[in-house]
C-alpha angles and dihedrals in degrees: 000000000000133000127181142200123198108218124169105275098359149057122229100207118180135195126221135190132173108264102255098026109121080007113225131033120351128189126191102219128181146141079278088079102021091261095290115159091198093059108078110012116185105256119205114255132196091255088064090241116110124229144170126193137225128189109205137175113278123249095027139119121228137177123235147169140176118251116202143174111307099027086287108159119191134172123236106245089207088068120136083242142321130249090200103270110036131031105258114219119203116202 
């Protein structure tokens, strides 16, 4: 899932996955943060989902996945659209 918080200039966009499902470590990479898996880990919250946000320039396009555990790379299914490979996200 994608939320999303309208700031001047930028958008705050957070991801958002259940809490065991993939179960261990995930990770959001895109070309937002060069594809690193160690940039923007999904952190625990109170609501027993996990997140990570990320604060991007407004009105842009950007390609992203989920890296989990076991080199198991998946696609969020609430993405503003796909490119055939990766979930696309629009600001």
């Amino acid at each position: 899932m994608l939320e999303r918080k309208q700031l001047k200039s930028r958008t705050q966009v957070t991801f958002i996955l259940p809490h065991d499902a993939p179960e261990g470590p995930v990770s959001v990479v895109g070309d937002f943060n060069h594809w690193n898996p160690a940039a923007h880990p999904l952190e625990p919250r109170g609501d027993g989902t996990r997140a990570a946000t990320v604060t991007l320039p407004a009105h842009t396009s950007h390609s992203f996945r989920y890296l989990a555990a076991g080199d198991h790379w998946f696609d969020d299914e609430d993405a503003d659209s796909h490119d055939g490979t990766n979930g696309r996200l629009h600001t």
